[in-house]
GROMACS .gro file of C-alpha atoms in nm:
model
  251
    1MET     CA    1  12.790  11.147  12.879
    2ASP     CA    2  12.537  10.914  12.647
    3TYR     CA    3  12.383  11.042  12.335
    4PRO     CA    4  12.105  10.935  12.120
    5ASN     CA    5  12.254  10.730  11.840
    6ASP     CA    6  12.172  10.992  11.583
    7GLN     CA    7  12.276  11.294  11.794
    8ALA     CA    8  12.635  11.157  11.905
    9PRO     CA    9  12.934  11.353  11.762
   10GLY     CA   10  12.982  11.297  11.447
   11ALA     CA   11  12.681  11.085  11.371
   12PRO     CA   12  12.519  11.182  11.048
   13VAL     CA   13  12.249  11.440  10.997
   14ARG     CA   14  11.941  11.232  10.922
   15HIS     CA   15  11.617  11.393  10.797
   16GLY     CA   16  11.412  11.068  10.790
   17ILE     CA   17  11.274  10.873  11.067
   18PRO     CA   18  11.441  10.777  11.332
   19GLU     CA   19  11.451  10.463  11.512
   20HIS     CA   20  11.286  10.450  11.838
   21GLY     CA   21  11.365  10.082  11.986
   22ARG     CA   22  11.083   9.886  11.948
   23ILE     CA   23  10.862  10.144  11.832
   24PRO     CA   24  10.776  10.060  11.462
   25LYS     CA   25  10.897  10.291  11.176
   26TYR     CA   26  10.526  10.311  11.046
   27TYR     CA   27  10.418  10.433  11.375
   28ALA     CA   28  10.672  10.715  11.337
   29VAL     CA   29  10.548  10.802  10.978
   30LYS     CA   30  10.196  10.804  11.121
   31ALA     CA   31  10.270  11.060  11.370
   32ARG     CA   32  10.448  11.299  11.108
   33LEU     CA   33  10.116  11.233  10.852
   34ASP     CA   34   9.900  11.337  11.179
   35GLY     CA   35  10.050  11.625  11.201
   36LEU     CA   36  10.051  11.716  10.839
   37ILE     CA   37   9.672  11.676  10.840
   38ASP     CA   38   9.643  11.894  11.097
   39GLY     CA   39   9.766  12.174  10.860
   40LEU     CA   40   9.542  12.053  10.585
   41GLY     CA   41   9.162  12.112  10.502
   42GLU     CA   42   8.899  11.875  10.402
   43GLY     CA   43   8.939  11.738  10.053
   44ASP     CA   44   9.325  11.852  10.040
   45PRO     CA   45   9.533  11.575   9.873
   46LEU     CA   46   9.792  11.409  10.048
   47PRO     CA   47  10.148  11.404   9.882
   48THR     CA   48  10.175  11.064   9.681
   49GLU     CA   49  10.326  10.724   9.861
   50ARG     CA   50  10.639  10.780   9.652
   51ASP     CA   51  10.714  11.175   9.754
   52LEU     CA   52  10.644  11.052  10.113
   53SER     CA   53  10.865  10.767  10.112
   54GLU     CA   54  11.160  11.005   9.982
   55GLN     CA   55  11.075  11.229  10.226
   56TYR     CA   56  11.088  11.052  10.548
   57GLU     CA   57  11.344  10.802  10.398
   58VAL     CA   58  11.136  10.476  10.446
   59ALA     CA   59  11.017  10.236  10.236
   60ARG     CA   60  10.688  10.285  10.044
   61GLU     CA   61  10.524  10.001  10.223
   62THR     CA   62  10.601  10.185  10.557
   63VAL     CA   63  10.408  10.488  10.424
   64ARG     CA   64  10.133  10.245  10.282
   65GLN     CA   65  10.065  10.099  10.646
   66ALA     CA   66  10.083  10.446  10.830
   67ILE     CA   67   9.809  10.573  10.566
   68ARG     CA   68   9.583  10.246  10.614
   69GLU     CA   69   9.575  10.312  10.979
   70LEU     CA   70   9.463  10.665  10.910
   71VAL     CA   71   9.200  10.604  10.672
   72LEU     CA   72   9.075  10.330  10.923
   73GLU     CA   73   9.054  10.596  11.183
   74GLY     CA   74   8.910  10.822  10.934
   75LYS     CA   75   9.135  11.084  10.906
   76LEU     CA   76   9.202  11.012  10.551
   77ARG     CA   77   9.018  10.866  10.275
   78ARG     CA   78   9.091  10.716   9.935
   79GLN     CA   79   8.958  10.894   9.651
   80GLY     CA   80   9.037  10.785   9.265
   81ARG     CA   81   9.398  10.638   9.280
   82GLY     CA   82   9.515  10.893   9.567
   83THR     CA   83   9.460  11.010   9.913
   84VAL     CA   84   9.281  11.289  10.072
   85VAL     CA   85   9.190  11.428  10.423
   86ALA     CA   86   8.833  11.321  10.545
   87GLY     CA   87   8.617  11.552  10.689
   88PRO     CA   88   8.483  11.547  11.076
   89LYS     CA   89   8.323  11.228  11.174
   90LEU     CA   90   7.943  11.235  11.191
   91GLU     CA   91   7.781  11.251  11.542
   92GLN     CA   92   7.476  11.041  11.567
   93PRO     CA   93   7.300  11.068  11.867
   94LEU     CA   94   7.155  10.750  12.050
   95SER     CA   95   6.771  10.867  12.069
   96LEU     CA   96   6.463  10.820  11.877
   97ALA     CA   97   6.564  11.100  11.670
   98SER     CA   98   6.579  10.984  11.292
   99TYR     CA   99   6.916  10.938  11.098
  100THR     CA  100   6.811  11.248  10.880
  101GLU     CA  101   6.780  11.464  11.168
  102GLY     CA  102   7.124  11.326  11.289
  103VAL     CA  103   7.320  11.426  10.976
  104ARG     CA  104   7.119  11.756  10.949
  105ARG     CA  105   7.264  11.909  11.280
  106GLN     CA  106   7.562  11.834  11.121
  107GLY     CA  107   7.512  12.080  10.844
  108ARG     CA  108   7.526  11.788  10.609
  109THR     CA  109   7.237  11.675  10.335
  110PRO     CA  110   7.088  11.335  10.426
  111GLY     CA  111   6.992  11.099  10.162
  112ARG     CA  112   6.906  10.713  10.091
  113THR     CA  113   6.942  10.479   9.785
  114LEU     CA  114   6.686  10.173   9.820
  115VAL     CA  115   6.851   9.895   9.775
  116THR     CA  116   6.544   9.627   9.806
  117LEU     CA  117   6.161   9.666   9.913
  118ASP     CA  118   5.979   9.334   9.957
  119ARG     CA  119   5.725   9.154  10.199
  120PHE     CA  120   5.736   8.807  10.358
  121PRO     CA  121   5.570   8.600  10.645
  122CYS     CA  122   5.732   8.702  10.911
  123PRO     CA  123   5.959   8.414  11.063
  124ALA     CA  124   5.982   8.308  11.413
  125SER     CA  125   6.296   8.458  11.498
  126LEU     CA  126   6.182   8.811  11.406
  127ALA     CA  127   5.871   8.751  11.565
  128ALA     CA  128   6.020   8.668  11.910
  129GLU     CA  129   6.228   8.964  11.886
  130THR     CA  130   5.951   9.226  11.795
  131GLY     CA  131   5.653   9.061  11.957
  132LEU     CA  132   5.486   9.047  11.592
  133GLU     CA  133   5.263   8.742  11.505
  134ARG     CA  134   5.446   8.447  11.310
  135GLY     CA  135   5.351   8.423  10.978
  136GLU     CA  136   5.201   8.800  10.928
  137SER     CA  137   5.295   8.958  10.624
  138VAL     CA  138   5.622   9.192  10.686
  139TRP     CA  139   5.773   9.447  10.492
  140HIS     CA  140   6.161   9.463  10.433
  141MET     CA  141   6.343   9.774  10.312
  142GLU     CA  142   6.711   9.802  10.273
  143ARG     CA  143   6.875  10.122  10.192
  144VAL     CA  144   7.188  10.269  10.159
  145LEU     CA  145   7.260  10.560  10.363
  146LEU     CA  146   7.408  10.879  10.237
  147ALA     CA  147   7.551  11.238  10.389
  148ASP     CA  148   7.636  11.467  10.116
  149ASP     CA  149   7.577  11.183   9.859
  150GLU     CA  150   7.881  11.000  10.056
  151ARG     CA  151   7.773  10.648  10.116
  152VAL     CA  152   7.814  10.566  10.503
  153GLY     CA  153   7.600  10.315  10.626
  154LEU     CA  154   7.328  10.040  10.508
  155GLU     CA  155   6.961  10.010  10.700
  156SER     CA  156   6.739   9.711  10.678
  157THR     CA  157   6.405   9.813  10.830
  158TYR     CA  158   6.141   9.546  10.912
  159VAL     CA  159   5.758   9.677  10.974
  160ALA     CA  160   5.431   9.475  10.955
  161VAL     CA  161   5.257   9.534  10.636
  162ALA     CA  162   4.935   9.581  10.848
  163ARG     CA  163   5.107   9.904  10.980
  164VAL     CA  164   5.176  10.039  10.667
  165PRO     CA  165   4.997   9.887  10.376
  166ARG     CA  166   5.069  10.128  10.122
  167LEU     CA  167   5.476  10.145  10.186
  168ASP     CA  168   5.556  10.059   9.819
  169ALA     CA  169   5.326  10.313   9.678
  170ASP     CA  170   5.330  10.604   9.937
  171PHE     CA  171   5.664  10.601  10.047
  172ASP     CA  172   5.951  10.784   9.888
  173PRO     CA  173   6.254  10.575   9.974
  174ASP     CA  174   6.508  10.884   9.960
  175SER     CA  175   6.281  11.054  10.244
  176SER     CA  176   6.255  10.972  10.637
  177PHE     CA  177   6.095  10.687  10.732
  178TYR     CA  178   6.003  10.828  11.070
  179GLY     CA  179   5.862  11.126  10.911
  180PHE     CA  180   5.631  10.906  10.672
  181LEU     CA  181   5.524  10.710  10.996
  182HIS     CA  182   5.429  11.060  11.130
  183GLN     CA  183   5.253  11.142  10.845
  184GLN     CA  184   5.032  10.795  10.876
  185GLY     CA  185   4.951  10.920  11.227
  186ILE     CA  186   5.172  10.653  11.422
  187ALA     CA  187   5.364  10.796  11.725
  188PHE     CA  188   5.682  10.639  11.876
  189GLY     CA  189   5.690  10.531  12.228
  190ASP     CA  190   6.027  10.352  12.323
  191ALA     CA  191   6.273  10.150  12.162
  192ASP     CA  192   6.556   9.932  12.319
  193GLU     CA  193   6.899   9.928  12.125
  194ARG     CA  194   7.211   9.694  12.092
  195ILE     CA  195   7.554   9.841  11.975
  196GLU     CA  196   7.851   9.630  11.863
  197THR     CA  197   8.145   9.646  11.649
  198VAL     CA  198   8.161   9.442  11.337
  199LEU     CA  199   8.350   9.362  11.009
  200ALA     CA  200   8.157   9.462  10.683
  201THR     CA  201   8.103   9.134  10.467
  202PRO     CA  202   8.178   9.173  10.128
  203ARG     CA  203   7.839   9.213   9.993
  204GLU     CA  204   7.810   9.478  10.236
  205ALA     CA  205   8.152   9.678  10.174
  206LEU     CA  206   8.029   9.677   9.795
  207LEU     CA  207   7.700   9.837   9.892
  208ILE     CA  208   7.858  10.110  10.098
  209GLY     CA  209   8.172  10.130   9.877
  210THR     CA  210   8.438  10.077  10.148
  211PRO     CA  211   8.738   9.808  10.190
  212PRO     CA  212   8.631   9.458  10.266
  213ALA     CA  213   8.640   9.391  10.641
  214LEU     CA  214   8.647   9.770  10.747
  215PRO     CA  215   8.528   9.779  11.110
  216MET     CA  216   8.180   9.876  11.145
  217LEU     CA  217   7.916   9.988  11.399
  218LEU     CA  218   7.606   9.792  11.423
  219ILE     CA  219   7.297   9.906  11.588
  220HIS     CA  220   6.987   9.708  11.626
  221ARG     CA  221   6.656   9.861  11.734
  222VAL     CA  222   6.337   9.758  11.819
  223SER     CA  223   6.071  10.006  11.872
  224ARG     CA  224   5.752  10.035  11.983
  225ASP     CA  225   5.453  10.305  11.929
  226SER     CA  226   5.299  10.511  12.175
  227GLU     CA  227   5.045  10.235  12.255
  228GLY     CA  228   5.326   9.974  12.346
  229ARG     CA  229   5.245   9.782  12.031
  230PRO     CA  230   5.557   9.645  11.819
  231LEU     CA  231   5.645   9.883  11.523
  232GLU     CA  232   5.970   9.808  11.404
  233ARG     CA  233   6.302   9.647  11.399
  234VAL     CA  234   6.589   9.816  11.248
  235ARG     CA  235   6.967   9.691  11.171
  236SER     CA  236   7.206  10.009  11.111
  237LEU     CA  237   7.529   9.947  10.980
  238TYR     CA  238   7.746  10.255  11.015
  239ARG     CA  239   8.114  10.297  10.884
  240GLY     CA  240   8.332  10.322  11.192
  241ASP     CA  241   8.568  10.590  11.039
  242ARG     CA  242   8.272  10.787  10.961
  243PHE     CA  243   8.071  10.781  11.216
  244SER     CA  244   8.067  10.859  11.602
  245PHE     CA  245   7.779  10.815  11.856
  246THR     CA  246   7.682  11.016  12.148
  247THR     CA  247   7.404  11.043  12.422
  248HIS     CA  248   7.330  11.261  12.739
  249LEU     CA  249   7.309  11.090  13.066
  250ARG     CA  250   7.169  11.211  13.388
  251GLY     CA  251   7.242  11.129  13.747
   0.00000   0.00000   0.00000
């Protein structure tokens, strides 16, 4: 009778990670950690790399690689010098609903930190994409997106100064821009969106507080008001380990 190598009569008892042909050893460690995570709660600390390497009888680099993948998948997150269990991903609807509404639906508190707010003449590329007039004055507002004070994204908004001339004076950067537009009597009509995956640039990673080259979800949106006039162009960058997007389809 054929026996697996570690179960043959006389084989030594092994408590670590067995060899599985060509399956990388870190993958088996990752599976063990997945099971460990299931028994822990959000924010609970993971044992140290040293303890895990001794428990699974593998090199610390093997444990480190398994943890690295679980961080990228959003199941773990770095905290100080350790690693803790991450919370569930935020589900953001693909609709005209604002970021604020989407985060609140998850029972989280939305927030934003202003990076920059300035104005400049609309370049040809932005005019062609949005329907704005080339050379007309445009606001550019960049904000870090927060959920329960955790940095989760970066948003850049472009809107004609003529639509909201007192944006710099009347708008609270920590609040919903869509709510502000509604207060100004501006109603949304429709929008076009495009989604792609990208890697965070060094600057984006610094602003969002993530490792460089972290996979991100990038959404480009060009919206119009209820009368079909150009309204805004938004570039929203979301952490791939903290967000998933949902939509409802009907036949």
